[in-house]
Amino acid sequence: MDAVVEGSYAYCRKVARTRARNFYYSFVLLSKPQRAAMCAIYAFMRYCDDLSDEPGATRSAIERWRTDLDAALAGRFSGHPVWPAFRDAVERFGIPHRYFHEMIDGVASDLEPRRFETFEQLYRYCYQVASVVGLTVVHIFGFDSPEALPLAEKCGIAFQLTNILRDIREDLERGRLYLPAEDLRRFGVTEDDLRAGNRSAAFLQMMRFETARARSYYDESRPLLDLVYAKSRPSLWALVGIYSGLLERIERQGFDVFSQRVRLSALQKSWIVARALRLTLG
């Protein structure tokens, strides 16, 4: 590996250590090449996400990133330090290029105030910003059966639905509401109720419904654990454990996603990592 690629990987590791609050805990369970690739993919996706979240975000900046992506995949790198490691990881693990364009499509859609009428529309968005992450990561984990791909898609949906329930308050502050309008009407919850942090009986009923929906995707994706290569199973188990743990914590806190951000402590995440090693390898 030449110095440019090594330097790029060092940059990506730093981004992952400082920004990947949940993902990074599972990275430590992988082999060194897999861990490096995960950091490179994460650094790419983190920057994508920042392009839509930072103040003054513009579509032109996202489209420049898309142009830089195509150039990097062809071996031509712009000045951003992520590209040499990113291309090396993509080539090393045979990750389809279309996933990265789909990710950018999803991020670009967040530039406008977000509203979804139906769950079908929300599913498409979740696919673009989360399932493509699962489909990318499963190539790093390694698999033989094509059945792994739809399961990785469902796993990504479960993770994103968890994020949406956790981040209702923060998303509203950015002009975004990801809960489908059909669900709000069904349970009699208004956007004003959400902005006021009104944990009414109707809100709690809706949250139970949304939580059950997210859990169904965790359940449906569970066979993926047996389809990825054995050496990668502890990492996947830990990822699922951390995100499903967030969902459980939302429930245990009475669906209070308004007063403070729901999170797992570093100790809790470390315990999940230790349990992943014990259950999958022991």
mmCIF file of C-alpha atoms in Angstrom:
data_model
loop_
_atom_site.group_PDB
_atom_site.id
_atom_site.type_symbol
_atom_site.label_atom_id
_atom_site.label_comp_id
_atom_site.label_asym_id
_atom_site.label_seq_id
_atom_site.Cartn_x
_atom_site.Cartn_y
_atom_site.Cartn_z
ATOM 1 C CA MET A 1 0.000 0.000 0.000
ATOM 2 C CA ASP A 2 1.488 3.334 -1.010
ATOM 3 C CA ALA A 3 1.841 6.338 1.260
ATOM 4 C CA VAL A 4 -1.093 8.229 -0.270
ATOM 5 C CA VAL A 5 -3.516 5.371 0.379
ATOM 6 C CA GLU A 6 -2.121 4.804 3.874
ATOM 7 C CA GLY A 7 -2.551 8.478 4.683
ATOM 8 C CA SER A 8 -6.101 8.369 3.396
ATOM 9 C CA TYR A 9 -6.928 5.380 5.588
ATOM 10 C CA ALA A 10 -5.453 7.201 8.592
ATOM 11 C CA TYR A 11 -7.792 10.118 7.887
ATOM 12 C CA CYS A 12 -10.791 7.766 7.603
ATOM 13 C CA ARG A 13 -9.930 6.032 10.879
ATOM 14 C CA LYS A 14 -9.864 9.393 12.613
ATOM 15 C CA VAL A 15 -13.282 10.314 11.201
ATOM 16 C CA ALA A 16 -14.746 6.971 12.269
ATOM 17 C CA ARG A 17 -13.299 7.189 15.786
ATOM 18 C CA THR A 18 -14.642 10.675 16.360
ATOM 19 C CA ARG A 19 -17.988 10.528 14.508
ATOM 20 C CA ALA A 20 -19.218 6.900 14.365
ATOM 21 C CA ARG A 21 -20.709 6.772 17.844
ATOM 22 C CA ASN A 22 -22.506 3.460 17.245
ATOM 23 C CA PHE A 23 -20.833 1.916 14.216
ATOM 24 C CA TYR A 24 -17.283 2.171 15.485
ATOM 25 C CA TYR A 25 -17.903 -0.211 18.367
ATOM 26 C CA SER A 26 -18.606 -2.993 15.892
ATOM 27 C CA PHE A 27 -15.569 -2.135 13.745
ATOM 28 C CA VAL A 28 -13.135 -3.377 16.393
ATOM 29 C CA LEU A 29 -14.497 -6.918 15.963
ATOM 30 C CA LEU A 30 -13.362 -7.130 12.336
ATOM 31 C CA SER A 31 -10.065 -8.085 10.742
ATOM 32 C CA LYS A 32 -7.683 -5.210 10.047
ATOM 33 C CA PRO A 33 -8.496 -4.989 6.282
ATOM 34 C CA GLN A 34 -12.238 -5.116 6.992
ATOM 35 C CA ARG A 35 -11.941 -2.523 9.737
ATOM 36 C CA ALA A 36 -9.998 -0.198 7.441
ATOM 37 C CA ALA A 37 -12.610 -0.605 4.699
ATOM 38 C CA MET A 38 -15.450 0.103 7.126
ATOM 39 C CA CYS A 39 -13.726 3.308 8.210
ATOM 40 C CA ALA A 40 -13.264 4.391 4.587
ATOM 41 C CA ILE A 41 -16.899 3.715 3.690
ATOM 42 C CA TYR A 42 -18.078 5.425 6.863
ATOM 43 C CA ALA A 43 -15.964 8.525 6.171
ATOM 44 C CA PHE A 44 -17.477 8.780 2.682
ATOM 45 C CA MET A 45 -21.014 8.413 3.978
ATOM 46 C CA ARG A 46 -20.425 10.759 6.905
ATOM 47 C CA TYR A 47 -19.348 13.504 4.512
ATOM 48 C CA CYS A 48 -22.390 12.806 2.320
ATOM 49 C CA ASP A 49 -24.670 13.237 5.307
ATOM 50 C CA ASP A 50 -22.911 16.420 6.400
ATOM 51 C CA LEU A 51 -23.483 17.927 2.972
ATOM 52 C CA SER A 52 -27.231 18.020 3.644
ATOM 53 C CA ASP A 53 -27.101 18.796 7.369
ATOM 54 C CA GLU A 54 -24.603 21.637 7.578
ATOM 55 C CA PRO A 55 -25.850 25.258 7.461
ATOM 56 C CA GLY A 56 -25.883 26.599 3.916
ATOM 57 C CA ALA A 57 -26.038 23.134 2.326
ATOM 58 C CA THR A 58 -26.598 23.313 -1.435
ATOM 59 C CA ARG A 59 -27.465 20.900 -4.195
ATOM 60 C CA SER A 60 -24.447 22.051 -6.197
ATOM 61 C CA ALA A 61 -22.108 20.924 -3.406
ATOM 62 C CA ILE A 62 -23.741 17.479 -3.400
ATOM 63 C CA GLU A 63 -23.489 17.227 -7.179
ATOM 64 C CA ARG A 64 -19.794 18.163 -7.004
ATOM 65 C CA TRP A 65 -19.368 15.321 -4.522
ATOM 66 C CA ARG A 66 -21.102 12.974 -6.976
ATOM 67 C CA THR A 67 -18.730 14.092 -9.724
ATOM 68 C CA ASP A 68 -15.763 13.534 -7.414
ATOM 69 C CA LEU A 69 -17.144 10.073 -6.598
ATOM 70 C CA ASP A 70 -17.209 9.043 -10.253
ATOM 71 C CA ALA A 71 -13.713 10.400 -10.754
ATOM 72 C CA ALA A 72 -12.396 8.574 -7.675
ATOM 73 C CA LEU A 73 -13.917 5.278 -8.766
ATOM 74 C CA ALA A 74 -12.051 5.767 -12.048
ATOM 75 C CA GLY A 75 -8.809 6.406 -10.150
ATOM 76 C CA ARG A 76 -8.774 10.219 -10.346
ATOM 77 C CA PHE A 77 -8.792 11.855 -6.941
ATOM 78 C CA SER A 78 -9.851 15.370 -6.025
ATOM 79 C CA GLY A 79 -8.307 17.050 -3.013
ATOM 80 C CA HIS A 80 -10.502 15.380 -0.402
ATOM 81 C CA PRO A 81 -8.472 12.898 1.688
ATOM 82 C CA VAL A 82 -11.162 10.193 1.737
ATOM 83 C CA TRP A 83 -10.873 9.161 -1.908
ATOM 84 C CA PRO A 84 -7.736 6.953 -2.128
ATOM 85 C CA ALA A 85 -8.843 4.767 0.798
ATOM 86 C CA PHE A 86 -12.438 4.752 -0.391
ATOM 87 C CA ARG A 87 -11.538 3.508 -3.862
ATOM 88 C CA ASP A 88 -9.160 0.912 -2.426
ATOM 89 C CA ALA A 89 -11.914 -0.435 -0.153
ATOM 90 C CA VAL A 90 -14.519 -0.500 -2.937
ATOM 91 C CA GLU A 91 -12.196 -2.394 -5.271
ATOM 92 C CA ARG A 92 -10.885 -4.736 -2.571
ATOM 93 C CA PHE A 93 -14.354 -5.885 -1.522
ATOM 94 C CA GLY A 94 -16.150 -5.634 -4.868
ATOM 95 C CA ILE A 95 -18.799 -3.170 -3.713
ATOM 96 C CA PRO A 96 -21.243 -2.170 -6.495
ATOM 97 C CA HIS A 97 -20.837 1.494 -7.393
ATOM 98 C CA ARG A 98 -24.573 2.151 -7.670
ATOM 99 C CA TYR A 99 -24.980 2.005 -3.893
ATOM 100 C CA PHE A 100 -22.997 5.199 -3.499
ATOM 101 C CA HIS A 101 -25.082 7.060 -6.056
ATOM 102 C CA GLU A 102 -28.246 5.920 -4.312
ATOM 103 C CA MET A 103 -26.841 7.211 -1.034
ATOM 104 C CA ILE A 104 -26.181 10.606 -2.619
ATOM 105 C CA ASP A 105 -29.725 10.629 -4.044
ATOM 106 C CA GLY A 106 -31.137 10.137 -0.561
ATOM 107 C CA VAL A 107 -28.930 12.806 0.964
ATOM 108 C CA ALA A 108 -29.840 15.279 -1.787
ATOM 109 C CA SER A 109 -33.539 14.774 -1.058
ATOM 110 C CA ASP A 110 -32.942 16.066 2.481
ATOM 111 C CA LEU A 111 -32.096 19.525 1.160
ATOM 112 C CA GLU A 112 -35.821 20.272 0.945
ATOM 113 C CA PRO A 113 -38.207 20.134 3.911
ATOM 114 C CA ARG A 114 -39.101 16.477 4.247
ATOM 115 C CA ARG A 115 -42.656 15.136 4.453
ATOM 116 C CA PHE A 116 -43.912 11.665 3.535
ATOM 117 C CA GLU A 117 -47.523 10.805 2.875
ATOM 118 C CA THR A 118 -47.161 7.025 3.071
ATOM 119 C CA PHE A 119 -44.868 4.432 4.576
ATOM 120 C CA GLU A 120 -44.090 3.255 1.039
ATOM 121 C CA GLN A 121 -42.530 6.664 0.350
ATOM 122 C CA LEU A 122 -40.627 6.573 3.639
ATOM 123 C CA TYR A 123 -39.360 3.080 2.842
ATOM 124 C CA ARG A 124 -37.800 4.349 -0.385
ATOM 125 C CA TYR A 125 -36.011 7.099 1.521
ATOM 126 C CA CYS A 126 -34.823 4.649 4.190
ATOM 127 C CA TYR A 127 -33.511 2.398 1.432
ATOM 128 C CA GLN A 128 -31.463 5.226 -0.056
ATOM 129 C CA VAL A 129 -29.874 6.466 3.164
ATOM 130 C CA ALA A 130 -29.654 3.247 5.200
ATOM 131 C CA SER A 131 -30.310 0.062 3.249
ATOM 132 C CA VAL A 132 -27.559 0.960 0.806
ATOM 133 C CA VAL A 133 -25.258 1.196 3.824
ATOM 134 C CA GLY A 134 -26.293 -2.324 4.822
ATOM 135 C CA LEU A 135 -25.808 -3.585 1.266
ATOM 136 C CA THR A 136 -22.359 -1.991 1.186
ATOM 137 C CA VAL A 137 -21.301 -3.318 4.572
ATOM 138 C CA VAL A 138 -22.454 -6.860 3.824
ATOM 139 C CA HIS A 139 -19.876 -6.975 1.014
ATOM 140 C CA ILE A 140 -17.185 -6.150 3.580
ATOM 141 C CA PHE A 141 -18.560 -8.798 5.937
ATOM 142 C CA GLY A 142 -18.544 -11.346 3.094
ATOM 143 C CA PHE A 143 -21.363 -13.628 1.957
ATOM 144 C CA ASP A 144 -22.063 -16.360 -0.586
ATOM 145 C CA SER A 145 -25.851 -16.633 -0.711
ATOM 146 C CA PRO A 146 -27.756 -13.972 -2.699
ATOM 147 C CA GLU A 147 -30.377 -14.188 0.058
ATOM 148 C CA ALA A 148 -28.073 -11.979 2.136
ATOM 149 C CA LEU A 149 -28.863 -8.912 0.022
ATOM 150 C CA PRO A 150 -32.606 -8.490 0.716
ATOM 151 C CA LEU A 151 -31.923 -9.252 4.374
ATOM 152 C CA ALA A 152 -29.257 -6.534 4.488
ATOM 153 C CA GLU A 153 -31.821 -4.159 2.972
ATOM 154 C CA LYS A 154 -34.312 -4.969 5.738
ATOM 155 C CA CYS A 155 -31.626 -4.532 8.378
ATOM 156 C CA GLY A 156 -30.921 -1.046 7.061
ATOM 157 C CA ILE A 157 -34.631 -0.211 7.195
ATOM 158 C CA ALA A 158 -34.740 -1.312 10.854
ATOM 159 C CA PHE A 159 -31.760 0.901 11.717
ATOM 160 C CA GLN A 160 -33.187 3.968 9.969
ATOM 161 C CA LEU A 161 -36.645 3.597 11.501
ATOM 162 C CA THR A 162 -34.919 3.492 14.882
ATOM 163 C CA ASN A 163 -33.033 6.687 14.040
ATOM 164 C CA ILE A 164 -36.254 8.390 12.928
ATOM 165 C CA LEU A 165 -38.048 7.599 16.194
ATOM 166 C CA ARG A 166 -35.063 8.728 18.255
ATOM 167 C CA ASP A 167 -34.574 11.988 16.341
ATOM 168 C CA ILE A 168 -38.112 13.354 16.020
ATOM 169 C CA ARG A 169 -37.283 16.567 17.897
ATOM 170 C CA GLU A 170 -33.951 17.228 16.146
ATOM 171 C CA ASP A 171 -35.435 16.533 12.709
ATOM 172 C CA LEU A 172 -38.325 18.928 13.282
ATOM 173 C CA GLU A 173 -35.798 21.629 14.170
ATOM 174 C CA ARG A 174 -34.308 21.074 10.683
ATOM 175 C CA GLY A 175 -37.710 21.264 9.016
ATOM 176 C CA ARG A 176 -37.980 17.507 8.589
ATOM 177 C CA LEU A 177 -40.735 15.124 9.651
ATOM 178 C CA TYR A 178 -40.177 11.545 8.604
ATOM 179 C CA LEU A 179 -43.206 9.934 10.253
ATOM 180 C CA PRO A 180 -45.745 9.222 7.474
ATOM 181 C CA ALA A 181 -48.712 11.590 7.381
ATOM 182 C CA GLU A 182 -51.032 8.593 7.093
ATOM 183 C CA ASP A 183 -49.797 7.378 10.492
ATOM 184 C CA LEU A 184 -50.229 10.805 12.112
ATOM 185 C CA ARG A 185 -53.824 10.960 10.868
ATOM 186 C CA ARG A 186 -54.541 7.394 11.911
ATOM 187 C CA PHE A 187 -53.595 8.086 15.513
ATOM 188 C CA GLY A 188 -54.726 11.708 15.689
ATOM 189 C CA VAL A 189 -51.296 13.253 16.212
ATOM 190 C CA THR A 190 -50.458 16.645 14.686
ATOM 191 C CA GLU A 191 -47.148 18.221 13.794
ATOM 192 C CA ASP A 192 -47.874 20.874 16.411
ATOM 193 C CA ASP A 193 -48.193 18.112 19.018
ATOM 194 C CA LEU A 194 -44.736 16.873 18.071
ATOM 195 C CA ARG A 195 -43.226 20.354 18.124
ATOM 196 C CA ALA A 196 -44.665 20.888 21.602
ATOM 197 C CA GLY A 197 -43.310 17.537 22.814
ATOM 198 C CA ASN A 198 -46.841 16.465 23.680
ATOM 199 C CA ARG A 199 -46.652 12.845 24.850
ATOM 200 C CA SER A 200 -50.400 12.355 24.695
ATOM 201 C CA ALA A 201 -52.190 9.012 24.720
ATOM 202 C CA ALA A 202 -52.477 9.316 20.934
ATOM 203 C CA PHE A 203 -48.730 9.949 20.591
ATOM 204 C CA LEU A 204 -47.873 6.956 22.792
ATOM 205 C CA GLN A 205 -50.189 4.728 20.764
ATOM 206 C CA MET A 206 -48.578 5.889 17.535
ATOM 207 C CA MET A 207 -45.080 5.291 18.918
ATOM 208 C CA ARG A 208 -45.994 1.759 19.959
ATOM 209 C CA PHE A 209 -47.128 1.143 16.395
ATOM 210 C CA GLU A 210 -43.967 2.629 14.877
ATOM 211 C CA THR A 211 -41.754 0.703 17.297
ATOM 212 C CA ALA A 212 -43.481 -2.567 16.428
ATOM 213 C CA ARG A 213 -42.942 -1.826 12.741
ATOM 214 C CA ALA A 214 -39.217 -1.227 13.283
ATOM 215 C CA ARG A 215 -38.929 -4.385 15.370
ATOM 216 C CA SER A 216 -40.550 -6.416 12.605
ATOM 217 C CA TYR A 217 -37.690 -5.439 10.291
ATOM 218 C CA TYR A 218 -35.123 -6.492 12.899
ATOM 219 C CA ASP A 219 -36.930 -9.840 13.143
ATOM 220 C CA GLU A 220 -37.128 -10.301 9.373
ATOM 221 C CA SER A 221 -33.423 -9.529 8.903
ATOM 222 C CA ARG A 222 -32.205 -11.835 11.684
ATOM 223 C CA PRO A 223 -31.249 -14.740 9.335
ATOM 224 C CA LEU A 224 -28.557 -12.459 7.864
ATOM 225 C CA LEU A 225 -26.345 -13.314 10.835
ATOM 226 C CA ASP A 226 -26.000 -16.894 9.575
ATOM 227 C CA LEU A 227 -25.308 -15.812 5.989
ATOM 228 C CA VAL A 228 -22.328 -13.502 6.473
ATOM 229 C CA TYR A 229 -18.907 -15.090 6.896
ATOM 230 C CA ALA A 230 -18.317 -16.479 10.373
ATOM 231 C CA LYS A 231 -15.449 -14.103 11.131
ATOM 232 C CA SER A 232 -17.785 -11.133 10.588
ATOM 233 C CA ARG A 233 -20.720 -12.330 12.675
ATOM 234 C CA PRO A 234 -19.609 -10.711 15.960
ATOM 235 C CA SER A 235 -19.518 -7.305 14.249
ATOM 236 C CA LEU A 236 -22.967 -7.698 12.718
ATOM 237 C CA TRP A 237 -24.374 -9.019 16.000
ATOM 238 C CA ALA A 238 -22.977 -5.993 17.812
ATOM 239 C CA LEU A 239 -24.409 -3.560 15.256
ATOM 240 C CA VAL A 240 -27.862 -5.077 15.544
ATOM 241 C CA GLY A 241 -27.530 -5.220 19.319
ATOM 242 C CA ILE A 242 -26.662 -1.537 19.585
ATOM 243 C CA TYR A 243 -29.413 -0.283 17.283
ATOM 244 C CA SER A 244 -32.117 -2.586 18.624
ATOM 245 C CA GLY A 245 -30.921 -1.563 22.086
ATOM 246 C CA LEU A 246 -31.700 2.041 21.183
ATOM 247 C CA LEU A 247 -35.199 1.008 20.176
ATOM 248 C CA GLU A 248 -35.681 -0.814 23.474
ATOM 249 C CA ARG A 249 -34.429 2.214 25.383
ATOM 250 C CA ILE A 250 -36.935 4.455 23.595
ATOM 251 C CA GLU A 251 -39.666 2.126 24.827
ATOM 252 C CA ARG A 252 -38.315 1.896 28.376
ATOM 253 C CA GLN A 253 -38.187 5.702 28.621
ATOM 254 C CA GLY A 254 -41.884 5.892 27.842
ATOM 255 C CA PHE A 255 -41.222 7.174 24.307
ATOM 256 C CA ASP A 256 -39.791 10.413 25.672
ATOM 257 C CA VAL A 257 -37.790 11.464 22.633
ATOM 258 C CA PHE A 258 -38.255 15.158 23.375
ATOM 259 C CA SER A 259 -36.516 16.015 26.645
ATOM 260 C CA GLN A 260 -33.150 14.534 25.679
ATOM 261 C CA ARG A 261 -31.548 12.435 22.962
ATOM 262 C CA VAL A 262 -31.931 8.718 23.626
ATOM 263 C CA ARG A 263 -28.553 6.999 23.599
ATOM 264 C CA LEU A 264 -26.634 4.040 24.965
ATOM 265 C CA SER A 265 -23.644 4.737 27.160
ATOM 266 C CA ALA A 266 -20.130 3.730 26.152
ATOM 267 C CA LEU A 267 -20.253 1.059 28.857
ATOM 268 C CA GLN A 268 -23.501 -0.376 27.489
ATOM 269 C CA LYS A 269 -22.114 -0.497 23.952
ATOM 270 C CA SER A 270 -18.899 -2.115 25.178
ATOM 271 C CA TRP A 271 -20.952 -4.736 26.990
ATOM 272 C CA ILE A 272 -22.836 -5.493 23.745
ATOM 273 C CA VAL A 273 -19.509 -5.898 21.914
ATOM 274 C CA ALA A 274 -18.232 -8.286 24.589
ATOM 275 C CA ARG A 275 -21.475 -10.257 24.449
ATOM 276 C CA ALA A 276 -21.236 -10.424 20.647
ATOM 277 C CA LEU A 277 -17.844 -12.080 20.920
ATOM 278 C CA ARG A 278 -19.054 -14.530 23.523
ATOM 279 C CA LEU A 279 -22.300 -15.515 21.794
ATOM 280 C CA THR A 280 -21.004 -15.786 18.222
ATOM 281 C CA LEU A 281 -17.588 -17.290 18.871
ATOM 282 C CA GLY A 282 -18.040 -19.034 22.198
#
